[in-house]
């Protein structure tokens, strides 16, 4: 049965949208995607934990909520959500938020060069419903509170320096963040049904203590030039999304990822993936399941998102079929993995190890459907980078 999706990569304002170093197909109009097995083939049978992967890939559990991380004395947090990886000498660190309120915060797991767990610890405490966030070029983790008038906290993945609340980045229902080192700004999503898309430009790049918070202003279409307007009061005494006339509205901002002049972000309320061309300052609709004809959309419940240097975009589902779906530069949309038996959960925190050989993610509520049932996984296999 044919399934068609909308994937756009139009040449806008004389500049082509690019992702991960790979140029997406230029088109004056929407280009139909090709659903299929993608670069890794079809999903296999579920393993003992219900995880379905392509041939050649394997998975293991590295942590469970309210249980000690193997080889450590540290108890993993409830409701694991957004995450990122950091190089740590010859090894690496995976940081994960905790989306509970109160408490929240974030934790980290440290790995050796062979992938063995060598430690686990807390990096942020005493916050509320830390959902997603983003990695900075100076190797800190921005942990975002998904509550009204929530804050962004800048945390140290090594757990050495105390976390710092970054008031200048605005108080609103934060979701995710993505740093743009070219324009020296950070993009931010807002998880409400009439939310906005923001950018924060620090006074000094690398120091988030002061700067300018702006909101995107754009037309009502799905492919349009945009402008930015300063938010007069980032403190949110009046909701930041209501302070600028003509601010572009998005239905439930979720994941956010920057690569090569493009910021990709998702909106769960209408199941869309957007691409903002930062060089041309244009906004383009990249995926919309409402345009699927002749079958079931391959990607539903869009949420956290990450990417690879080869140009592949990995989008985690909140609900849907409990999948991480792959969108390739040649417009194939396909499941990369699926978890059976966990329909009361959502997939969160996809992030690759620095060498690109391991993918980390969580099932936020696991088989129990409760925040205490979170499971964090590692997938290894022949990733194409």
XYZ file of C-alpha atoms in Angstrom, residues 43-269:
227
model
C 12.972 -4.403 11.546
C 13.581 -7.848 12.943
C 11.698 -9.855 15.537
C 11.528 -8.410 19.064
C 14.315 -9.335 21.459
C 13.638 -10.495 25.021
C 12.775 -6.926 26.028
C 10.464 -6.291 23.082
C 12.948 -4.181 21.121
C 12.890 -4.584 17.320
C 16.032 -3.600 15.398
C 17.408 -4.045 11.863
C 19.782 -6.918 11.178
C 23.263 -6.360 12.601
C 22.133 -4.164 15.501
C 21.887 -5.153 19.155
C 20.618 -3.392 22.274
C 21.150 -3.552 25.995
C 19.704 -1.828 29.039
C 22.156 0.483 30.794
C 19.869 1.877 33.500
C 16.400 1.527 35.046
C 14.522 4.055 37.159
C 14.870 3.460 40.934
C 17.561 0.833 40.377
C 21.307 1.227 40.708
C 23.220 1.659 37.470
C 25.268 -1.498 36.943
C 28.744 -1.247 38.430
C 27.871 1.862 40.454
C 26.027 2.764 43.633
C 23.948 5.450 41.917
C 20.158 5.082 41.594
C 18.826 6.127 38.186
C 16.150 8.811 38.072
C 12.451 8.514 37.229
C 11.017 9.437 33.819
C 14.245 9.792 31.810
C 13.789 12.319 29.006
C 16.075 14.503 26.856
C 19.729 13.580 26.629
C 23.100 14.227 24.986
C 26.578 12.690 24.780
C 29.936 14.290 25.563
C 33.481 13.174 24.814
C 35.386 12.318 28.003
C 38.972 11.526 27.144
C 38.847 8.211 25.298
C 35.355 7.549 26.682
C 32.138 9.557 26.876
C 29.248 10.679 29.066
C 25.499 10.403 28.478
C 23.380 13.010 30.291
C 19.649 12.432 30.839
C 16.891 14.669 32.226
C 14.199 13.584 34.686
C 10.713 14.754 33.726
C 9.048 14.686 37.130
C 7.552 17.510 39.169
C 8.706 18.229 41.810
C 12.371 17.169 41.898
C 13.230 16.750 38.200
C 16.899 17.434 37.538
C 19.344 15.397 35.477
C 21.839 12.551 35.847
C 24.795 11.211 33.895
C 26.439 7.887 33.076
C 30.161 7.754 32.275
C 31.599 5.172 29.856
C 35.122 3.933 29.127
C 36.584 3.711 25.616
C 35.152 0.194 25.349
C 31.647 1.286 26.344
C 31.803 -0.107 29.871
C 30.006 1.911 32.540
C 32.539 3.493 34.891
C 30.304 5.813 36.916
C 26.932 7.488 37.359
C 25.987 10.622 39.279
C 23.648 13.596 39.624
C 24.323 16.815 37.677
C 21.167 18.827 38.517
C 18.737 18.722 41.458
C 15.829 20.672 42.892
C 14.198 21.652 39.600
C 10.837 20.813 38.022
C 9.858 18.544 35.144
C 13.088 18.698 33.185
C 12.007 17.575 29.755
C 14.419 18.136 26.884
C 17.282 20.577 26.461
C 20.401 20.861 24.351
C 24.167 20.586 24.180
C 26.320 23.709 23.935
C 29.535 24.015 21.877
C 31.405 24.589 25.152
C 30.233 21.191 26.436
C 27.536 22.052 28.944
C 24.000 20.662 29.068
C 21.018 23.022 28.932
C 18.274 21.337 30.944
C 14.831 22.843 30.309
C 11.863 22.964 32.681
C 8.582 22.120 30.963
C 6.367 24.105 33.345
C 4.738 27.533 33.120
C 7.436 30.168 33.631
C 10.040 27.418 33.676
C 13.767 28.091 33.527
C 16.771 26.836 31.585
C 19.593 25.455 33.757
C 23.137 25.193 32.463
C 24.712 22.066 33.896
C 28.115 20.409 33.930
C 28.034 16.874 32.448
C 31.034 15.976 34.622
C 29.136 16.971 37.768
C 32.008 19.111 39.039
C 30.601 22.618 38.635
C 27.291 23.629 40.175
C 24.372 24.098 37.786
C 23.426 27.713 36.993
C 19.924 29.036 36.308
C 19.934 31.123 33.133
C 17.174 33.699 33.666
C 18.060 35.718 30.562
C 16.958 32.797 28.369
C 13.366 33.486 29.345
C 10.688 32.004 31.545
C 8.182 29.897 29.655
C 7.246 26.243 29.169
C 10.640 25.250 27.821
C 11.150 22.097 25.796
C 14.380 21.854 23.785
C 17.411 23.952 22.822
C 19.875 23.842 19.920
C 23.038 25.934 19.596
C 23.959 27.664 16.319
C 27.703 28.410 16.519
C 27.743 30.322 13.230
C 25.252 32.984 14.265
C 26.175 32.498 17.947
C 22.620 32.000 19.076
C 20.529 29.270 20.715
C 17.110 28.209 19.408
C 14.389 27.271 21.899
C 11.028 25.509 21.562
C 7.933 26.020 23.721
C 5.563 23.166 24.542
C 2.109 24.734 24.524
C -0.600 24.546 21.862
C -0.064 28.181 20.833
C 3.644 28.268 21.562
C 6.461 30.087 19.820
C 9.943 29.455 18.498
C 12.661 31.579 20.100
C 16.321 32.389 19.813
C 18.612 33.631 22.566
C 21.745 35.530 21.560
C 24.216 35.900 24.444
C 26.024 39.180 24.943
C 29.217 37.105 24.895
C 29.223 33.746 23.143
C 29.880 31.059 25.717
C 28.364 33.068 28.573
C 24.588 32.705 28.983
C 24.239 35.118 31.884
C 22.988 37.943 29.662
C 21.724 38.446 26.136
C 18.685 39.053 23.968
C 15.642 36.772 23.738
C 13.725 37.019 20.454
C 10.630 35.345 19.039
C 10.059 34.258 15.429
C 7.628 36.380 13.441
C 6.365 34.841 10.221
C 3.391 34.513 7.918
C 0.761 31.798 8.163
C 2.083 29.611 5.355
C 4.295 26.535 5.641
C 7.115 27.993 3.542
C 7.891 31.608 4.262
C 10.546 34.202 5.110
C 10.754 35.025 8.798
C 11.931 37.851 11.004
C 12.777 38.035 14.684
C 11.459 40.453 17.306
C 12.811 41.126 20.778
C 10.755 39.794 23.690
C 10.297 42.878 25.896
C 10.063 40.987 29.203
C 11.825 37.592 29.256
C 10.733 37.123 32.895
C 7.334 36.058 31.585
C 5.205 38.144 33.952
C 3.145 38.402 30.773
C 3.564 35.167 28.808
C 6.520 35.584 26.458
C 4.502 34.192 23.535
C 1.944 37.004 23.927
C 4.307 39.963 24.065
C 5.019 40.406 20.346
C 2.263 40.986 17.801
C 2.469 38.579 14.864
C 4.607 35.994 16.628
C 4.514 32.718 14.700
C 2.498 30.056 16.556
C 3.415 26.379 16.765
C 1.262 23.570 18.131
C 3.361 22.065 20.897
C 7.069 22.635 20.256
C 9.197 19.579 21.017
C 12.658 18.438 19.891
C 15.226 20.770 18.348
C 18.460 19.997 16.447
C 20.904 22.238 14.562
C 23.241 21.211 11.737
C 24.802 23.139 8.835
C 22.717 26.329 8.830
C 19.478 24.458 9.504
C 17.542 24.120 12.741
C 15.136 21.197 12.730
C 12.320 21.165 15.280
C 9.145 19.182 15.842
C 5.596 20.108 16.833
C 3.662 17.284 18.423
C 0.202 18.827 18.273
